[in-house]
Amino acid sequence: QVQLVESGGGLVQAGGSLRLSCAASGRTFNVVGMGWFRQTPGKEREFVASVNWSTGRTYYADSVKGRFTVSRDKPKDTCYLQMNSLKPDDTAVYYCAAGNFPWRFQVTYYDFWGQGTQITVSS
């Protein structure tokens, strides 16, 4: 089992920045990649970004490319999502996830999930 705890959510004005953190614990040696997803009411959870835990290779949804940066700190077992130039459309609950296929963008490829953190971007 892997436990994930997100932090760093909040309210920000459009154009602002936030950084999310996801601390992993438990059997983290089994994790190949970590990803970030987001969800708004009535919509499916969507892929935002992911990182290969070993190589550091990153993947992004088109909607966040150039604005968001995903990274990982291996000694701390922590994944980050730096979000810049935020837009009202980025408002959602953001979830951290861990799995074995970071190059896959579907929810089903991730086995462990955090509790989610709310990001609200005001216009």
mmCIF file of C-alpha atoms in Angstrom:
data_model
loop_
_atom_site.group_PDB
_atom_site.id
_atom_site.type_symbol
_atom_site.label_atom_id
_atom_site.label_comp_id
_atom_site.label_asym_id
_atom_site.label_seq_id
_atom_site.Cartn_x
_atom_site.Cartn_y
_atom_site.Cartn_z
ATOM 1 C CA GLN A 1 0.000 0.000 0.000
ATOM 2 C CA VAL A 2 1.034 3.569 -0.703
ATOM 3 C CA GLN A 3 -0.402 6.535 1.145
ATOM 4 C CA LEU A 4 -0.523 9.948 -0.516
ATOM 5 C CA VAL A 5 -1.175 13.284 1.169
ATOM 6 C CA GLU A 6 -1.622 16.458 -0.876
ATOM 7 C CA SER A 7 -1.098 19.976 0.380
ATOM 8 C CA GLY A 8 -0.872 23.476 -1.032
ATOM 9 C CA GLY A 9 -4.361 24.103 -2.331
ATOM 10 C CA GLY A 10 -6.236 27.339 -1.935
ATOM 11 C CA LEU A 11 -7.679 30.430 -3.549
ATOM 12 C CA VAL A 12 -5.698 32.460 -6.063
ATOM 13 C CA GLN A 13 -6.432 35.188 -8.563
ATOM 14 C CA ALA A 14 -6.183 34.547 -12.275
ATOM 15 C CA GLY A 15 -2.596 34.858 -13.418
ATOM 16 C CA GLY A 16 -1.269 33.785 -10.058
ATOM 17 C CA SER A 17 0.700 30.721 -9.004
ATOM 18 C CA LEU A 18 0.383 27.848 -6.562
ATOM 19 C CA ARG A 19 2.477 24.818 -5.769
ATOM 20 C CA LEU A 20 0.955 21.518 -4.749
ATOM 21 C CA SER A 21 2.882 18.885 -2.857
ATOM 22 C CA CYS A 22 2.170 15.189 -2.580
ATOM 23 C CA ALA A 23 3.967 13.253 0.134
ATOM 24 C CA ALA A 24 4.109 9.497 -0.371
ATOM 25 C CA SER A 25 4.617 6.872 2.314
ATOM 26 C CA GLY A 26 4.393 3.116 2.613
ATOM 27 C CA ARG A 27 5.592 0.792 -0.146
ATOM 28 C CA THR A 28 6.883 3.593 -2.339
ATOM 29 C CA PHE A 29 9.627 1.427 -3.850
ATOM 30 C CA ASN A 30 6.938 -0.190 -6.005
ATOM 31 C CA VAL A 31 5.869 3.107 -7.548
ATOM 32 C CA VAL A 32 6.975 3.762 -11.128
ATOM 33 C CA GLY A 33 5.272 7.097 -11.577
ATOM 34 C CA MET A 34 3.169 9.743 -9.927
ATOM 35 C CA GLY A 35 0.510 11.830 -11.516
ATOM 36 C CA TRP A 36 -1.814 14.730 -10.922
ATOM 37 C CA PHE A 37 -5.455 14.718 -11.921
ATOM 38 C CA ARG A 38 -8.271 17.192 -11.412
ATOM 39 C CA GLN A 39 -12.015 17.020 -11.218
ATOM 40 C CA THR A 40 -14.895 19.472 -11.232
ATOM 41 C CA PRO A 41 -18.490 18.677 -10.235
ATOM 42 C CA GLY A 42 -20.313 16.620 -12.819
ATOM 43 C CA LYS A 43 -17.206 15.902 -14.862
ATOM 44 C CA GLU A 44 -14.833 12.983 -15.045
ATOM 45 C CA ARG A 45 -11.455 13.145 -13.395
ATOM 46 C CA GLU A 46 -8.929 14.315 -15.961
ATOM 47 C CA PHE A 47 -5.198 13.911 -16.335
ATOM 48 C CA VAL A 48 -3.022 16.958 -15.669
ATOM 49 C CA ALA A 49 0.593 15.807 -15.455
ATOM 50 C CA SER A 50 2.783 12.892 -14.448
ATOM 51 C CA VAL A 51 6.402 12.043 -13.779
ATOM 52 C CA ASN A 52 8.430 8.858 -14.065
ATOM 53 C CA TRP A 53 9.831 8.376 -10.604
ATOM 54 C CA SER A 54 13.139 6.901 -11.790
ATOM 55 C CA THR A 55 13.953 8.926 -14.886
ATOM 56 C CA GLY A 56 12.167 12.180 -14.130
ATOM 57 C CA ARG A 57 10.503 12.157 -17.538
ATOM 58 C CA THR A 58 7.367 14.249 -17.474
ATOM 59 C CA TYR A 59 4.049 14.231 -19.287
ATOM 60 C CA TYR A 60 1.429 16.968 -19.541
ATOM 61 C CA ALA A 61 -2.097 17.540 -20.696
ATOM 62 C CA ASP A 62 -2.243 20.015 -23.557
ATOM 63 C CA SER A 63 -4.327 22.378 -21.443
ATOM 64 C CA VAL A 64 -1.498 22.921 -18.943
ATOM 65 C CA LYS A 65 1.629 22.669 -21.086
ATOM 66 C CA GLY A 66 3.880 25.651 -20.605
ATOM 67 C CA ARG A 67 2.080 26.690 -17.408
ATOM 68 C CA PHE A 68 2.401 23.713 -15.045
ATOM 69 C CA THR A 69 5.546 21.845 -14.056
ATOM 70 C CA VAL A 70 5.601 18.463 -12.354
ATOM 71 C CA SER A 71 8.679 17.321 -10.458
ATOM 72 C CA ARG A 72 9.746 14.877 -7.815
ATOM 73 C CA ASP A 73 12.123 14.820 -4.861
ATOM 74 C CA LYS A 74 13.145 11.199 -4.502
ATOM 75 C CA PRO A 75 14.803 11.413 -1.061
ATOM 76 C CA LYS A 76 11.675 13.049 0.315
ATOM 77 C CA ASP A 77 9.260 10.773 -1.574
ATOM 78 C CA THR A 78 7.419 13.903 -2.609
ATOM 79 C CA CYS A 79 5.941 15.002 -5.925
ATOM 80 C CA TYR A 80 5.210 18.624 -6.771
ATOM 81 C CA LEU A 81 2.977 20.469 -9.200
ATOM 82 C CA GLN A 82 3.995 24.057 -9.814
ATOM 83 C CA MET A 83 1.080 25.898 -11.384
ATOM 84 C CA ASN A 84 1.692 29.280 -13.021
ATOM 85 C CA SER A 85 -0.515 31.616 -15.047
ATOM 86 C CA LEU A 86 -3.566 30.070 -13.473
ATOM 87 C CA LYS A 87 -6.919 30.505 -15.150
ATOM 88 C CA PRO A 88 -10.473 30.220 -13.794
ATOM 89 C CA ASP A 89 -10.807 27.031 -15.873
ATOM 90 C CA ASP A 90 -8.113 25.472 -13.666
ATOM 91 C CA THR A 91 -10.517 25.550 -10.726
ATOM 92 C CA ALA A 92 -10.976 21.972 -9.539
ATOM 93 C CA VAL A 93 -10.143 19.456 -6.879
ATOM 94 C CA TYR A 94 -6.630 18.241 -7.607
ATOM 95 C CA TYR A 95 -5.627 14.676 -6.814
ATOM 96 C CA CYS A 96 -2.238 13.086 -6.547
ATOM 97 C CA ALA A 97 -1.945 9.485 -7.717
ATOM 98 C CA ALA A 98 0.669 6.749 -7.869
ATOM 99 C CA GLY A 99 0.940 3.881 -10.313
ATOM 100 C CA ASN A 100 3.129 1.882 -12.640
ATOM 101 C CA PHE A 101 2.356 3.572 -15.943
ATOM 102 C CA PRO A 102 3.152 7.304 -15.800
ATOM 103 C CA TRP A 103 2.912 7.500 -19.605
ATOM 104 C CA ARG A 104 -0.721 6.491 -19.373
ATOM 105 C CA PHE A 105 -3.222 9.259 -18.774
ATOM 106 C CA GLN A 106 -6.246 7.273 -17.717
ATOM 107 C CA VAL A 107 -7.447 7.073 -14.142
ATOM 108 C CA THR A 108 -7.508 3.274 -14.280
ATOM 109 C CA TYR A 109 -3.700 3.087 -14.563
ATOM 110 C CA TYR A 110 -3.217 4.579 -11.117
ATOM 111 C CA ASP A 111 -3.605 2.412 -8.036
ATOM 112 C CA PHE A 112 -3.287 4.841 -5.145
ATOM 113 C CA TRP A 113 -4.896 8.221 -4.631
ATOM 114 C CA GLY A 114 -4.672 11.136 -2.260
ATOM 115 C CA GLN A 115 -7.663 12.793 -0.676
ATOM 116 C CA GLY A 116 -7.643 15.772 -3.036
ATOM 117 C CA THR A 117 -7.093 19.469 -2.518
ATOM 118 C CA GLN A 118 -9.264 22.324 -3.781
ATOM 119 C CA ILE A 119 -7.851 24.935 -6.123
ATOM 120 C CA THR A 120 -10.038 27.940 -6.831
ATOM 121 C CA VAL A 121 -8.947 30.555 -9.367
ATOM 122 C CA SER A 122 -10.923 33.773 -9.275
ATOM 123 C CA SER A 123 -11.295 36.011 -12.315
#
